[in-house]
């Protein structure tokens, strides 16, 4: 079905894509996940429903592309300052998950994927696409500041969980700890044995 | 509204509570979050809808009590073996979140709380109730095995995020890393500066 989106000899009108995606984000924020149907997107964007279905098999794929488009929001270039790079990376991740349309869509998409057991949650895309950037940050760090024995995947999973907990759980509570606490926890996970190099003075 | 549940001089029939709660769990697993309405619970349990409303203001509170009842599922007594205690704690947490009814309810409850911005997500209850147990585990650990400078709340937040990521995200993917990876990450967060005491040999 997705193959039809790349049919040769049929140039894709990207402005139609953009209009549908923008309308999807507006509907998510304005009316919520359930109301963001293909028909509503068609009416809101002026793009015919048939043209939308030609591009996305269902509203789920449309909403995912509109809210979690993958790599681009996390374009964090490593500077070699591990603490600063990790902080910017976490902030970029949080910003992607906290964008109004993403927040409006996240729980609905999770509910859909939990019910359907389809193997591709939107967060997974963001995760797979962001992991190489995280590894770049580690490679750019000064020698000796990252324990070579630690598996970057393990640290990345902890980081992802912290971002998820912040965006899914803590948004609806009054208790929100500073992002720098999470930065320090990630640095603690990375620091080599027997050194205090990557730690913070405050407790 | 909840006050009416503890009205003096009106003994509460706990068997009615239990029947409604059990029916709620069965409906969540069998028919899903949306179909688990007060009316459906009444029909499935044989408890009148009016009696259910007398106990729970809405289906949300009923579902929360049926799926995340708080402290009891996490009754982990510390033994003083930090790695073993952390492992049992994480497993108990995962088991509570992974119970069929909890899994069927989690995304729906999150969607509800994100939309309503009410200040009490079900996971928060579980979190607040579980944190003292986590601190007990740290207190029972051998002297020198837990960095006194690390804030247990920070570590607990990372642990909660990892549990959440495993239950919400990884259930719907094929990639599921062993729980022991998370255990080792938590031990890494806890270990004192300048020691390798709480680390694992494998990378």
Coordinates of C-alpha atoms in Angstrom, one line a residue:
Chain A
X1 CA 0.0 0.0 0.0
X2 CA 2.8 2.4 0.8
X3 CA 4.3 1.4 -2.5
X4 CA 1.7 3.4 -4.3
X5 CA 3.1 6.5 -2.8
X6 CA 6.3 6.1 -4.8
X7 CA 4.7 5.1 -8.1
X8 CA 7.1 5.9 -10.9
X9 CA 6.1 8.3 -13.6
X10 CA 3.6 10.0 -11.3
X11 CA 5.3 13.0 -9.8
X12 CA 4.2 13.6 -6.3
X13 CA 2.7 17.0 -5.5
X14 CA 4.4 17.8 -2.2
X15 CA 2.3 20.8 -1.6
X16 CA -0.7 18.5 -1.2
X17 CA 1.3 16.4 1.3
X18 CA 2.2 19.5 3.2
X19 CA -1.3 20.8 3.3
X20 CA -2.6 17.5 4.6
X21 CA 0.1 17.2 7.2
X22 CA -0.4 20.8 8.4
X23 CA -4.2 20.3 8.6
X24 CA -3.6 17.1 10.5
X25 CA -1.5 18.9 13.1
X26 CA -4.0 21.7 13.4
X27 CA -6.9 19.3 13.9
X28 CA -5.0 17.3 16.5
X29 CA -4.3 20.4 18.5
X30 CA -7.8 21.9 18.0
X31 CA -10.1 18.9 18.1
X32 CA -8.0 16.0 19.4
X33 CA -6.9 12.6 18.2
X34 CA -10.4 11.0 17.8
X35 CA -11.7 13.8 15.7
X36 CA -8.7 13.8 13.4
X37 CA -10.1 11.6 10.7
X38 CA -9.2 11.5 7.0
X39 CA -12.6 13.2 6.2
X40 CA -11.9 16.0 8.7
X41 CA -8.4 16.5 7.3
X42 CA -9.9 16.6 3.8
X43 CA -12.4 19.2 4.8
X44 CA -9.8 21.3 6.7
X45 CA -7.1 21.2 4.1
X46 CA -9.2 21.2 0.9
X47 CA -7.3 18.1 -0.3
X48 CA -9.7 15.4 -1.5
X49 CA -10.0 12.4 0.8
X50 CA -9.1 10.1 -2.2
X51 CA -5.8 12.0 -2.6
X52 CA -5.1 11.6 1.1
X53 CA -5.8 7.9 1.0
X54 CA -3.5 7.6 -2.0
X55 CA -0.7 8.8 0.2
X56 CA -1.5 7.3 3.6
X57 CA -3.2 3.9 4.1
X58 CA -5.1 5.2 7.1
X59 CA -5.3 8.2 9.5
X60 CA -2.8 6.4 11.8
X61 CA 0.1 6.7 9.2
X62 CA -1.0 10.3 8.4
X63 CA -1.0 11.3 12.1
X64 CA 2.4 9.6 12.6
X65 CA 4.0 11.4 9.8
X66 CA 2.5 14.7 10.8
X67 CA 3.6 14.4 14.4
X68 CA 6.8 12.2 14.6
X69 CA 8.5 12.9 11.3
X70 CA 11.7 11.2 12.4
X71 CA 15.2 12.5 12.3
X72 CA 15.0 16.1 11.4
X73 CA 13.8 17.6 14.7
X74 CA 16.8 16.1 16.5
X75 CA 19.6 17.7 14.4
X76 CA 22.0 18.0 17.3
X77 CA 25.6 18.4 16.2
X78 CA 28.1 17.3 18.8
X79 CA 30.6 19.9 20.1
X80 CA 32.7 17.6 22.2
X81 CA 31.4 19.1 25.4
X82 CA 29.7 16.0 26.7
X83 CA 27.4 17.6 29.3
X84 CA 26.3 20.4 26.9
X85 CA 25.7 17.9 24.1
X86 CA 23.7 15.5 26.2
X87 CA 21.7 18.5 27.5
X88 CA 20.9 19.7 24.0
X89 CA 20.1 16.2 22.8
X90 CA 17.6 15.7 25.7
X91 CA 16.1 19.1 25.1
X92 CA 15.6 18.4 21.4
X93 CA 14.0 15.1 22.2
X94 CA 11.7 16.6 24.8
X95 CA 10.8 19.4 22.3
X96 CA 9.8 16.8 19.7
X97 CA 7.6 14.9 22.1
X98 CA 6.2 18.1 23.6
X99 CA 5.2 19.8 20.4
X100 CA 1.5 20.5 20.7
X101 CA 0.4 18.1 17.9
X102 CA 2.7 15.3 19.1
X103 CA 1.3 15.6 22.6
X104 CA -2.2 15.6 21.3
X105 CA -1.4 12.4 19.3
X106 CA 0.9 10.4 21.6
X107 CA -1.6 8.7 23.9
X108 CA -4.0 8.0 21.0
X109 CA -1.3 6.4 18.9
X110 CA -0.1 4.4 21.9
X111 CA -3.6 3.2 22.5
X112 CA -4.0 2.2 18.9
X113 CA -0.7 0.4 18.8
X114 CA -1.3 -1.4 22.0
X115 CA -4.7 -2.6 20.8
X116 CA -3.6 -3.6 17.3
X117 CA -0.2 -5.0 18.2
X118 CA 1.2 -3.6 15.0
X119 CA 5.0 -3.6 15.2
X120 CA 5.7 0.1 14.6
X121 CA 5.0 2.6 17.3
X122 CA 5.8 6.2 16.3
X123 CA 8.2 6.6 19.1
X124 CA 10.2 3.8 17.8
X125 CA 10.9 5.7 14.6
X126 CA 12.1 8.7 16.6
X127 CA 14.2 6.4 18.7
X128 CA 15.8 4.5 15.9
X129 CA 16.6 7.7 14.0
X130 CA 17.9 9.5 17.1
X131 CA 20.2 6.7 18.3
X132 CA 23.0 7.3 15.8
X133 CA 23.1 11.0 16.9
X134 CA 23.5 9.9 20.5
X135 CA 26.4 7.7 19.5
X136 CA 28.0 10.6 17.6
X137 CA 27.8 12.7 20.8
X138 CA 29.6 9.9 22.7
X139 CA 32.2 9.6 20.0
X140 CA 32.9 13.4 20.1
X141 CA 33.4 13.3 23.9
X142 CA 36.9 13.8 25.3
X143 CA 38.9 10.6 25.6
X144 CA 38.3 9.0 29.0
X145 CA 35.0 10.7 29.7
X146 CA 32.8 7.8 28.5
X147 CA 33.2 4.3 29.8
X148 CA 34.0 2.1 26.8
X149 CA 32.4 -0.8 28.6
X150 CA 28.9 0.8 28.8
X151 CA 26.5 -0.1 26.0
X152 CA 25.2 3.1 24.4
X153 CA 21.9 1.3 23.7
X154 CA 21.4 0.7 27.4
X155 CA 22.0 4.4 28.2
X156 CA 19.9 5.5 25.3
X157 CA 17.0 3.3 26.5
X158 CA 17.2 5.0 29.9
X159 CA 17.3 8.4 28.3
X160 CA 14.3 7.5 26.2
X161 CA 12.4 6.3 29.2
X162 CA 13.1 9.5 31.1
X163 CA 11.9 11.6 28.1
X164 CA 8.8 9.4 27.9
X165 CA 8.1 9.7 31.6
X166 CA 8.5 13.4 31.4
X167 CA 6.2 13.9 28.5
X168 CA 3.5 11.2 29.2
X169 CA 3.4 11.2 33.0
X170 CA 4.7 14.4 34.3
X171 CA 2.8 16.8 32.0
X172 CA -0.3 16.0 34.0
X173 CA 1.3 16.4 37.4
X174 CA 2.5 19.4 39.3
X175 CA 5.8 17.8 40.0
X176 CA 8.3 18.4 37.3
X177 CA 12.0 18.1 38.1
X178 CA 14.5 20.2 36.2
X179 CA 15.8 18.7 32.9
X180 CA 19.3 19.0 34.3
X181 CA 18.6 16.2 36.7
X182 CA 18.1 13.9 33.8
X183 CA 21.2 15.2 32.1
X184 CA 23.2 14.4 35.3
X185 CA 21.7 10.9 35.5
X186 CA 22.7 10.2 31.9
X187 CA 26.3 11.5 32.6
X188 CA 26.4 9.2 35.6
X189 CA 25.5 6.2 33.4
X190 CA 28.3 7.1 31.0
X191 CA 31.2 7.9 33.4
X192 CA 34.0 5.4 33.5
X193 CA 34.6 3.3 36.6
X194 CA 36.8 4.8 39.2
X195 CA 36.5 8.4 38.2
X196 CA 34.3 11.3 39.1
X197 CA 35.0 13.0 35.9
X198 CA 31.5 13.3 34.5
X199 CA 29.6 14.0 37.7
X200 CA 28.1 17.1 39.1
X201 CA 28.9 18.8 42.4
X202 CA 25.3 19.3 43.6
X203 CA 23.2 16.5 45.1
Chain B
X1 CA -17.9 12.7 45.9
X2 CA -15.4 10.1 47.1
X3 CA -16.5 11.1 50.6
X4 CA -19.8 9.3 50.1
X5 CA -17.8 6.0 49.8
X6 CA -16.9 6.3 53.5
X7 CA -20.2 7.5 54.9
X8 CA -20.4 6.4 58.6
X9 CA -23.2 4.2 59.7
X10 CA -23.5 2.7 56.2
X11 CA -21.4 -0.5 56.2
X12 CA -19.8 -1.0 52.8
X13 CA -20.5 -4.3 51.0
X14 CA -17.0 -5.1 49.9
X15 CA -18.2 -8.1 47.8
X16 CA -20.0 -5.6 45.6
X17 CA -16.8 -3.6 45.2
X18 CA -14.9 -6.8 44.4
X19 CA -17.4 -8.0 41.8
X20 CA -17.4 -4.6 40.1
X21 CA -13.6 -4.4 40.1
X22 CA -13.2 -8.0 38.8
X23 CA -15.8 -7.3 36.0
X24 CA -13.9 -4.2 35.1
X25 CA -10.7 -6.1 34.7
X26 CA -12.4 -8.8 32.6
X27 CA -14.1 -6.2 30.3
X28 CA -10.8 -4.3 29.8
X29 CA -9.0 -7.5 28.7
X30 CA -11.9 -8.9 26.8
X31 CA -13.4 -5.8 25.1
X32 CA -10.9 -3.0 25.7
X33 CA -10.8 0.4 27.3
X34 CA -13.6 2.2 25.4
X35 CA -16.1 -0.6 25.9
X36 CA -15.5 -0.7 29.6
X37 CA -18.3 1.6 30.6
X38 CA -20.2 1.7 33.9
X39 CA -23.2 0.2 32.1
X40 CA -21.1 -2.7 30.7
X41 CA -19.6 -3.3 34.2
X42 CA -23.1 -3.3 35.7
X43 CA -24.3 -5.9 33.1
X44 CA -21.2 -8.0 33.4
X45 CA -21.1 -8.0 37.3
X46 CA -24.7 -8.0 38.1
X47 CA -24.1 -4.9 40.3
X48 CA -26.6 -2.1 39.6
X49 CA -25.1 0.9 37.8
X50 CA -26.4 3.1 40.6
X51 CA -24.5 1.1 43.2
X52 CA -21.3 1.5 41.0
X53 CA -21.8 5.3 40.7
X54 CA -22.2 5.4 44.5
X55 CA -18.7 4.1 44.8
X56 CA -16.8 5.6 41.8
X57 CA -17.6 9.0 40.3
X58 CA -16.9 7.8 36.8
X59 CA -15.6 4.8 34.9
X60 CA -12.1 6.4 35.1
X61 CA -11.8 6.1 38.8
X62 CA -13.3 2.6 38.6
X63 CA -10.7 1.5 36.0
X64 CA -7.9 3.1 37.9
X65 CA -8.8 1.2 41.1
X66 CA -9.2 -2.0 39.2
X67 CA -5.9 -1.8 37.4
X68 CA -3.5 0.2 39.5
X69 CA -4.5 -0.4 43.1
X70 CA -1.3 1.1 44.5
X71 CA 1.1 -0.2 47.0
X72 CA 0.2 -3.9 47.4
X73 CA 1.6 -5.3 44.2
X74 CA 5.0 -4.0 45.0
X75 CA 5.5 -5.7 48.4
X76 CA 9.3 -6.2 47.9
X77 CA 11.1 -6.7 51.2
X78 CA 14.8 -5.7 51.0
X79 CA 17.3 -8.4 51.7
X80 CA 20.4 -6.3 51.7
X81 CA 21.6 -7.7 48.4
X82 CA 21.4 -4.5 46.3
X83 CA 21.4 -6.1 42.9
X84 CA 18.9 -8.8 43.8
X85 CA 16.6 -6.3 45.5
X86 CA 16.7 -3.9 42.6
X87 CA 16.0 -6.7 40.2
X88 CA 13.0 -7.9 42.3
X89 CA 11.7 -4.4 42.6
X90 CA 11.9 -3.7 38.8
X91 CA 10.3 -7.1 38.1
X92 CA 7.4 -6.3 40.5
X93 CA 7.0 -2.9 38.9
X94 CA 7.0 -4.5 35.4
X95 CA 4.5 -7.1 36.5
X96 CA 2.1 -4.5 37.8
X97 CA 2.3 -2.5 34.6
X98 CA 2.2 -5.7 32.5
X99 CA -0.9 -7.3 34.1
X100 CA -3.4 -7.8 31.2
X101 CA -6.0 -5.4 32.6
X102 CA -3.4 -2.7 33.3
X103 CA -2.0 -3.0 29.8
X104 CA -5.5 -2.8 28.4
X105 CA -6.2 0.3 30.4
X106 CA -2.9 2.2 30.4
X107 CA -3.0 4.0 27.1
X108 CA -6.6 4.9 27.5
X109 CA -6.1 6.3 30.9
X110 CA -3.1 8.3 29.7
X111 CA -5.1 9.7 26.8
X112 CA -7.9 10.6 29.2
X113 CA -5.5 12.4 31.6
X114 CA -3.6 14.2 28.8
X115 CA -6.9 15.5 27.4
X116 CA -8.5 16.4 30.7
X117 CA -5.3 17.7 32.4
X118 CA -6.6 16.3 35.7
X119 CA -3.7 16.2 38.1
X120 CA -3.7 12.5 39.0
X121 CA -2.5 9.9 36.4
X122 CA -2.8 6.3 37.7
X123 CA 0.9 5.8 37.3
X124 CA 1.6 8.6 39.6
X125 CA -0.2 6.7 42.4
X126 CA 1.9 3.6 41.8
X127 CA 5.0 5.8 41.7
X128 CA 4.3 7.7 44.9
X129 CA 3.5 4.5 46.7
X130 CA 6.5 2.6 45.4
X131 CA 9.1 5.2 46.1
X132 CA 9.4 4.5 49.9
X133 CA 10.0 0.9 49.1
X134 CA 12.8 1.9 46.7
X135 CA 14.4 4.0 49.5
X136 CA 14.1 1.0 51.9
X137 CA 16.1 -1.1 49.4
X138 CA 18.8 1.6 49.3
X139 CA 18.9 1.8 53.1
X140 CA 19.3 -2.0 53.4
X141 CA 22.2 -2.0 51.0
X142 CA 25.7 -2.7 52.4
X143 CA 27.6 0.5 53.5
X144 CA 29.5 2.0 50.7
X145 CA 27.5 0.5 47.9
X146 CA 25.2 3.4 47.3
X147 CA 26.6 6.9 46.7
X148 CA 25.2 9.1 49.5
X149 CA 25.4 12.1 47.1
X150 CA 22.9 10.6 44.6
X151 CA 19.3 11.7 45.0
X152 CA 17.1 8.5 45.2
X153 CA 14.3 10.5 43.5
X154 CA 16.4 11.0 40.5
X155 CA 17.3 7.3 40.2
X156 CA 13.7 6.4 40.9
X157 CA 12.6 8.6 38.0
X158 CA 15.0 6.9 35.7
X159 CA 13.8 3.5 36.8
X160 CA 10.2 4.5 36.3
X161 CA 10.9 5.8 32.8
X162 CA 12.6 2.5 31.9
X163 CA 9.6 0.5 33.2
X164 CA 7.3 2.8 31.3
X165 CA 9.3 2.5 28.1
X166 CA 9.3 -1.2 28.4
X167 CA 5.6 -1.5 29.0
X168 CA 4.3 1.2 26.7
X169 CA 6.7 1.2 23.8
X170 CA 8.5 -2.1 23.8
X171 CA 5.5 -4.3 24.1
X172 CA 4.6 -3.4 20.5
X173 CA 8.1 -3.9 19.1
X174 CA 10.1 -7.0 18.5
X175 CA 13.1 -5.5 20.3
X176 CA 13.0 -6.3 24.0
X177 CA 16.2 -6.2 25.9
X178 CA 16.7 -8.3 29.0
X179 CA 15.5 -6.8 32.3
X180 CA 18.9 -7.3 33.7
X181 CA 20.2 -4.5 31.4
X182 CA 17.9 -2.1 33.3
X183 CA 19.0 -3.5 36.6
X184 CA 22.6 -2.9 35.7
X185 CA 21.8 0.7 34.6
X186 CA 20.1 1.4 37.9
X187 CA 23.1 0.0 39.8
X188 CA 25.4 2.2 37.7
X189 CA 23.4 5.2 38.8
X190 CA 23.7 4.3 42.4
X191 CA 27.4 3.3 42.7
X192 CA 29.7 5.7 44.6
X193 CA 32.3 7.7 42.7
X194 CA 35.6 6.1 42.4
X195 CA 34.5 2.5 42.8
X196 CA 33.5 -0.3 40.5
X197 CA 31.6 -2.1 43.3
X198 CA 28.1 -2.1 41.8
X199 CA 29.0 -2.8 38.2
X200 CA 28.7 -5.8 36.0
X201 CA 31.4 -7.6 34.1
X202 CA 29.6 -8.0 30.8
X203 CA 29.3 -5.1 28.3

